[in-house]
mmCIF file of C-alpha atoms in Angstrom:
data_model
loop_
_atom_site.group_PDB
_atom_site.id
_atom_site.type_symbol
_atom_site.label_atom_id
_atom_site.label_comp_id
_atom_site.label_asym_id
_atom_site.label_seq_id
_atom_site.Cartn_x
_atom_site.Cartn_y
_atom_site.Cartn_z
ATOM 1 C CA MET A 17 -14.060 14.191 -7.259
ATOM 2 C CA LEU A 18 -11.131 13.595 -9.309
ATOM 3 C CA LEU A 19 -11.621 9.788 -9.031
ATOM 4 C CA GLY A 20 -15.328 9.910 -9.910
ATOM 5 C CA ALA A 21 -14.885 12.370 -12.965
ATOM 6 C CA LEU A 22 -12.182 9.517 -14.039
ATOM 7 C CA HIS A 23 -14.519 6.858 -13.678
ATOM 8 C CA MET A 24 -16.753 8.395 -16.099
ATOM 9 C CA SER A 25 -14.205 9.126 -18.678
ATOM 10 C CA ILE A 26 -13.622 5.056 -18.435
ATOM 11 C CA ALA A 27 -15.845 2.738 -20.466
ATOM 12 C CA HIS A 28 -17.977 0.236 -18.568
ATOM 13 C CA PRO A 29 -16.957 -3.356 -19.428
ATOM 14 C CA GLU A 30 -19.752 -4.045 -21.355
ATOM 15 C CA ASP A 31 -19.413 -0.926 -23.260
ATOM 16 C CA PRO A 32 -18.000 -1.860 -27.089
ATOM 17 C CA ARG A 33 -15.586 0.807 -26.331
ATOM 18 C CA CYS A 34 -13.976 -1.099 -23.811
ATOM 19 C CA HIS A 35 -11.310 -3.440 -24.545
ATOM 20 C CA CYS A 36 -9.825 -6.261 -22.188
ATOM 21 C CA VAL A 37 -8.050 -9.758 -22.668
ATOM 22 C CA GLU A 38 -8.668 -12.713 -20.618
ATOM 23 C CA LYS A 39 -5.759 -13.683 -18.256
ATOM 24 C CA GLY A 40 -3.737 -15.895 -20.637
ATOM 25 C CA LYS A 41 -4.565 -14.520 -23.849
ATOM 26 C CA THR A 42 -1.600 -12.288 -24.531
ATOM 27 C CA ASP A 43 0.351 -11.944 -27.541
ATOM 28 C CA ALA A 44 2.904 -14.354 -28.245
ATOM 29 C CA ASP A 45 5.721 -11.616 -28.357
ATOM 30 C CA SER A 46 4.466 -10.869 -24.681
ATOM 31 C CA GLY A 47 5.601 -14.143 -23.250
ATOM 32 C CA PRO A 48 9.281 -13.125 -22.191
ATOM 33 C CA TYR A 49 7.765 -10.280 -20.148
ATOM 34 C CA LEU A 50 5.643 -12.798 -17.861
ATOM 35 C CA ARG A 51 7.246 -13.200 -14.397
ATOM 36 C CA LEU A 52 4.753 -15.418 -12.516
ATOM 37 C CA ALA A 53 2.614 -18.396 -14.243
ATOM 38 C CA GLU A 54 -0.395 -20.320 -12.843
ATOM 39 C CA GLN A 55 2.111 -23.085 -11.174
ATOM 40 C CA SER A 56 3.459 -20.490 -8.567
ATOM 41 C CA GLN A 57 0.543 -20.209 -6.848
ATOM 42 C CA GLN A 58 0.778 -21.644 -3.351
ATOM 43 C CA SER A 59 -1.966 -24.086 -2.142
ATOM 44 C CA ASP A 60 -2.140 -22.444 1.170
ATOM 45 C CA THR A 61 -2.947 -19.249 0.060
ATOM 46 C CA PRO A 62 -6.004 -17.192 -1.395
ATOM 47 C CA VAL A 63 -6.304 -17.313 -5.009
ATOM 48 C CA VAL A 64 -6.410 -13.740 -6.317
ATOM 49 C CA SER A 65 -6.237 -12.838 -10.062
ATOM 50 C CA LEU A 66 -6.040 -9.358 -11.910
ATOM 51 C CA GLU A 67 -7.893 -8.261 -14.827
ATOM 52 C CA LEU A 68 -7.268 -4.730 -16.715
ATOM 53 C CA LYS A 69 -9.740 -2.750 -18.568
ATOM 54 C CA ALA A 70 -9.303 0.337 -20.822
ATOM 55 C CA PRO A 71 -10.933 2.099 -23.768
ATOM 56 C CA GLU A 72 -9.858 1.191 -26.984
ATOM 57 C CA THR A 73 -8.372 4.426 -27.487
ATOM 58 C CA LEU A 74 -6.637 6.954 -24.898
ATOM 59 C CA PHE A 75 -6.428 10.515 -25.826
ATOM 60 C CA LEU A 76 -3.422 12.764 -24.434
ATOM 61 C CA GLU A 77 -5.292 15.605 -23.276
ATOM 62 C CA SER A 78 -7.713 13.677 -21.134
ATOM 63 C CA PRO A 79 -6.958 11.777 -18.149
ATOM 64 C CA LEU A 80 -4.561 8.235 -18.878
ATOM 65 C CA ALA A 81 -6.290 5.732 -16.379
ATOM 66 C CA LEU A 82 -7.298 1.914 -16.787
ATOM 67 C CA GLU A 83 -9.443 -0.026 -14.629
ATOM 68 C CA VAL A 84 -7.762 -2.716 -12.641
ATOM 69 C CA ILE A 85 -9.793 -5.514 -11.075
ATOM 70 C CA LEU A 86 -8.552 -7.935 -8.584
ATOM 71 C CA ARG A 87 -10.713 -11.112 -8.212
ATOM 72 C CA ARG A 88 -11.106 -14.048 -5.565
ATOM 73 C CA ASN A 89 -10.936 -17.348 -7.344
ATOM 74 C CA ASP A 90 -10.459 -19.937 -4.445
ATOM 75 C CA THR A 91 -13.214 -21.768 -2.185
ATOM 76 C CA ASP A 92 -11.789 -20.926 1.146
ATOM 77 C CA PRO A 93 -14.953 -19.523 2.962
ATOM 78 C CA ARG A 94 -12.877 -17.016 5.140
ATOM 79 C CA SER A 95 -11.956 -13.354 3.902
ATOM 80 C CA CYS A 96 -8.602 -12.084 3.292
ATOM 81 C CA ILE A 97 -6.880 -9.265 3.392
ATOM 82 C CA PHE A 98 -3.429 -8.333 1.601
ATOM 83 C CA TYR A 99 -1.117 -5.403 1.082
ATOM 84 C CA TRP A 100 -1.599 -3.452 -2.595
ATOM 85 C CA PRO A 101 1.098 -1.176 -3.262
ATOM 86 C CA PRO A 102 0.241 2.348 -4.387
ATOM 87 C CA ASP A 103 2.436 2.574 -7.447
ATOM 88 C CA ILE A 104 1.113 -0.591 -9.123
ATOM 89 C CA ALA A 105 1.255 1.154 -12.567
ATOM 90 C CA ALA A 106 5.236 1.040 -12.322
ATOM 91 C CA ARG A 107 5.119 -2.875 -12.401
ATOM 92 C CA PHE A 108 3.001 -2.857 -15.796
ATOM 93 C CA VAL A 109 4.900 -3.783 -19.031
ATOM 94 C CA LEU A 110 4.299 -1.211 -21.898
ATOM 95 C CA LEU A 111 4.893 -2.565 -25.611
ATOM 96 C CA ARG A 112 4.529 -0.834 -28.722
ATOM 97 C CA HIS A 113 3.239 -2.446 -31.616
ATOM 98 C CA THR A 114 5.615 -2.146 -35.074
ATOM 99 C CA SER A 115 6.206 -3.895 -38.318
ATOM 100 C CA HIS A 116 8.457 -6.448 -36.516
ATOM 101 C CA GLY A 117 6.424 -7.364 -33.583
ATOM 102 C CA LEU A 118 6.158 -5.940 -30.018
ATOM 103 C CA GLU A 119 8.785 -3.404 -28.731
ATOM 104 C CA ARG A 120 9.288 -2.570 -24.986
ATOM 105 C CA VAL A 121 8.880 0.980 -24.114
ATOM 106 C CA GLU A 122 10.576 2.377 -21.091
ATOM 107 C CA VAL A 123 8.787 4.112 -18.770
ATOM 108 C CA ALA A 124 10.532 6.067 -15.988
ATOM 109 C CA GLU A 125 8.034 5.149 -12.960
ATOM 110 C CA ARG A 126 9.402 4.872 -9.330
ATOM 111 C CA ARG A 127 8.628 1.889 -7.698
ATOM 112 C CA SER A 128 8.229 1.512 -3.906
ATOM 113 C CA GLU A 129 9.501 -1.440 -1.780
ATOM 114 C CA ALA A 130 6.990 -3.420 0.071
ATOM 115 C CA PRO A 131 7.340 -2.934 4.043
ATOM 116 C CA ASP A 132 8.197 -5.824 6.387
ATOM 117 C CA VAL A 133 5.480 -4.637 9.002
ATOM 118 C CA LEU A 134 2.088 -2.830 8.028
ATOM 119 C CA TYR A 135 0.109 -1.288 11.088
ATOM 120 C CA VAL A 136 -3.544 -1.802 10.545
ATOM 121 C CA GLY A 137 -5.502 1.619 11.430
ATOM 122 C CA ASP A 138 -8.406 3.302 10.623
ATOM 123 C CA TRP A 139 -7.184 4.843 7.173
ATOM 124 C CA ARG A 140 -6.757 1.283 5.909
ATOM 125 C CA GLN A 141 -3.723 2.292 3.656
ATOM 126 C CA TYR A 142 -2.749 0.104 0.812
ATOM 127 C CA LEU A 143 -4.970 -2.966 1.964
ATOM 128 C CA PHE A 144 -7.425 -4.900 -0.161
ATOM 129 C CA GLU A 145 -10.324 -6.937 1.396
ATOM 130 C CA LEU A 146 -11.768 -9.874 -0.711
ATOM 131 C CA GLN A 147 -14.522 -12.527 -0.035
ATOM 132 C CA PRO A 148 -14.356 -15.934 -1.916
ATOM 133 C CA HIS A 149 -15.464 -15.257 -5.188
ATOM 134 C CA GLU A 150 -15.776 -11.439 -4.718
ATOM 135 C CA SER A 151 -13.868 -8.634 -6.738
ATOM 136 C CA SER A 152 -12.764 -5.307 -6.325
ATOM 137 C CA ARG A 153 -12.066 -2.681 -8.910
ATOM 138 C CA TYR A 154 -10.206 0.728 -8.999
ATOM 139 C CA LEU A 155 -8.818 3.274 -11.365
ATOM 140 C CA GLU A 156 -5.117 3.217 -11.894
ATOM 141 C CA LEU A 157 -3.777 6.691 -13.193
ATOM 142 C CA LEU A 158 -0.779 6.345 -15.578
ATOM 143 C CA HIS A 159 0.625 10.052 -15.007
ATOM 144 C CA SER A 160 4.292 8.884 -16.182
ATOM 145 C CA TYR A 161 3.048 7.123 -19.673
ATOM 146 C CA ARG A 162 2.095 10.417 -21.169
ATOM 147 C CA ARG A 163 5.574 11.448 -21.872
ATOM 148 C CA VAL A 164 6.429 8.462 -23.684
ATOM 149 C CA LEU A 165 2.779 7.671 -25.567
ATOM 150 C CA ARG A 166 2.895 8.748 -29.241
ATOM 151 C CA PRO A 167 -0.175 10.056 -31.225
ATOM 152 C CA GLY A 168 -1.207 7.334 -33.737
ATOM 153 C CA GLU A 169 0.794 4.264 -32.296
ATOM 154 C CA ARG A 170 -1.106 1.297 -31.035
ATOM 155 C CA TYR A 171 0.192 -0.220 -27.555
ATOM 156 C CA GLU A 172 -0.156 -3.172 -25.299
ATOM 157 C CA LEU A 173 0.070 -2.754 -21.720
ATOM 158 C CA LEU A 174 0.518 -6.261 -19.810
ATOM 159 C CA TRP A 175 0.482 -7.427 -16.115
ATOM 160 C CA PRO A 176 3.662 -9.671 -15.783
ATOM 161 C CA GLY A 177 2.865 -11.009 -12.516
ATOM 162 C CA ALA A 178 3.955 -10.103 -8.735
ATOM 163 C CA LYS A 179 3.602 -11.442 -5.313
ATOM 164 C CA THR A 180 2.306 -9.744 -2.110
ATOM 165 C CA CYS A 181 3.736 -11.668 1.321
ATOM 166 C CA ILE A 182 1.814 -9.017 3.397
ATOM 167 C CA TRP A 183 -1.527 -10.936 4.256
ATOM 168 C CA ASP A 184 -3.887 -12.550 6.632
ATOM 169 C CA TRP A 185 -7.099 -14.208 6.917
ATOM 170 C CA GLY A 186 -9.987 -12.212 8.262
ATOM 171 C CA ASP A 187 -11.494 -9.009 7.244
ATOM 172 C CA ILE A 188 -9.817 -5.535 8.177
ATOM 173 C CA GLN A 189 -12.224 -4.804 10.967
ATOM 174 C CA ASP A 190 -10.867 -7.744 12.604
ATOM 175 C CA HIS A 191 -6.907 -6.666 12.336
ATOM 176 C CA LEU A 192 -7.576 -3.008 13.324
ATOM 177 C CA ASP A 193 -4.786 -1.382 15.705
ATOM 178 C CA MET A 194 -3.047 -4.839 14.651
ATOM 179 C CA GLU A 195 0.344 -5.339 12.635
ATOM 180 C CA LEU A 196 0.628 -7.448 9.585
ATOM 181 C CA ARG A 197 4.003 -8.695 8.957
ATOM 182 C CA ARG A 198 5.320 -10.509 5.593
ATOM 183 C CA ARG A 199 4.884 -14.275 5.310
ATOM 184 C CA GLU A 200 6.801 -17.079 4.037
ATOM 185 C CA SER A 201 4.048 -18.120 2.030
ATOM 186 C CA CYS A 202 3.002 -15.136 -0.506
ATOM 187 C CA ILE A 203 0.076 -14.421 -2.643
ATOM 188 C CA SER A 204 1.075 -14.887 -6.373
ATOM 189 C CA ILE A 205 -0.946 -12.902 -8.615
ATOM 190 C CA VAL A 206 -0.059 -14.285 -11.859
ATOM 191 C CA GLY A 207 0.851 -12.418 -15.105
ATOM 192 C CA GLY A 208 -0.946 -12.653 -18.392
ATOM 193 C CA SER A 209 -3.574 -10.050 -18.247
ATOM 194 C CA ASN A 210 -3.214 -7.246 -20.591
ATOM 195 C CA ILE A 211 -5.046 -4.448 -23.095
ATOM 196 C CA SER A 212 -4.343 -2.914 -26.425
ATOM 197 C CA PHE A 213 -5.241 0.629 -27.250
ATOM 198 C CA THR A 214 -4.609 3.515 -29.646
ATOM 199 C CA VAL A 215 -3.132 6.950 -28.602
ATOM 200 C CA GLU A 216 -4.495 9.849 -30.068
ATOM 201 C CA GLU A 217 -4.063 13.870 -29.626
ATOM 202 C CA GLY A 218 -6.874 15.882 -28.205
ATOM 203 C CA GLU A 219 -9.560 14.865 -25.796
ATOM 204 C CA ARG A 220 -12.267 12.552 -25.249
ATOM 205 C CA THR A 221 -15.506 13.542 -26.192
ATOM 206 C CA PHE A 222 -18.832 12.215 -25.597
ATOM 207 C CA PRO A 223 -22.150 12.778 -27.226
ATOM 208 C CA SER A 224 -24.213 16.010 -26.102
ATOM 209 C CA PRO A 225 -27.480 14.610 -24.393
ATOM 210 C CA GLU A 226 -30.692 15.202 -26.202
ATOM 211 C CA PRO A 227 -32.590 18.249 -25.374
ATOM 212 C CA SER A 228 -35.381 17.798 -22.782
ATOM 213 C CA PRO A 229 -38.984 18.642 -23.873
ATOM 214 C CA PRO A 230 -40.086 21.750 -22.974
ATOM 215 C CA SER A 231 -41.694 21.757 -19.289
ATOM 216 C CA GLU A 232 -45.079 23.294 -18.456
ATOM 217 C CA PRO A 233 -45.095 26.802 -17.222
ATOM 218 C CA LEU A 234 -45.028 27.026 -13.561
ATOM 219 C CA SER A 235 -48.271 27.766 -11.716
ATOM 220 C CA ARG A 236 -48.733 31.022 -9.866
ATOM 221 C CA VAL A 237 -50.666 31.408 -6.811
ATOM 222 C CA TYR A 238 -51.568 34.351 -4.764
ATOM 223 C CA VAL A 239 -52.112 34.204 -1.112
ATOM 224 C CA CYS A 240 -54.023 37.262 0.729
ATOM 225 C CA THR A 241 -52.838 37.702 4.369
ATOM 226 C CA LEU A 242 -55.842 39.165 6.224
ATOM 227 C CA SER A 243 -53.442 41.275 8.328
ATOM 228 C CA THR A 244 -51.756 42.934 5.552
ATOM 229 C CA GLN A 245 -53.749 42.371 2.539
ATOM 230 C CA VAL A 246 -50.211 41.492 0.368
ATOM 231 C CA LEU A 247 -50.231 39.233 -2.370
ATOM 232 C CA LEU A 248 -47.533 36.811 -2.072
ATOM 233 C CA PRO A 249 -46.438 34.912 -5.210
ATOM 234 C CA PHE A 250 -45.500 31.192 -4.652
ATOM 235 C CA PHE A 251 -44.178 29.079 -7.383
ATOM 236 C CA PHE A 252 -44.827 25.477 -7.519
ATOM 237 C CA GLY A 253 -41.687 23.151 -8.044
ATOM 238 C CA CYS A 254 -39.219 25.656 -6.762
#
């Protein structure tokens, strides 16, 4: 229920309130924080990119979340699965806009280490499956960011890039009750995707729906039973 409610509070990508920057369209000041460039992608692995989307304004008393989109960009006809850490928010770089440029803001976020071996069970923990040219999206909560965000300030959130070395060709169903191990060839999800947003006090508000036109009165029907001669009211539409 919580995830569903959060999803409703995030503007749709086509909504004018939603802001995203295409991969590579970063501010010049964010360049030093990029860890992986396009050239780091290995030829024998799936090509996966990451995009970020969020409203132009985030409110401190509403859930802080953004949309993460993982997209498959290669032409290999096989499916692929890969490990994706549960604390991906700890890998973002938060930058604050100042009169002197972008200033990094440290966020106390714990990062988990990727396991060497991952058992694939029915729970399918931390695994994504992508077909060629397919994308998968989810909401990433920014719990720890609330402590460092200031009302009235504008920020930039940057994906610096990362690698995942637990992956394989095929789908999750093919790997049930099997173990995935770290590989020498890792999937490199290059950095560059970023979003800009302003922080405000209060909660996000939504316009009230227009009132519905008055409905016609319900028809009342009396049915007479021969045995008791009792009138039983029935209401259509109930």
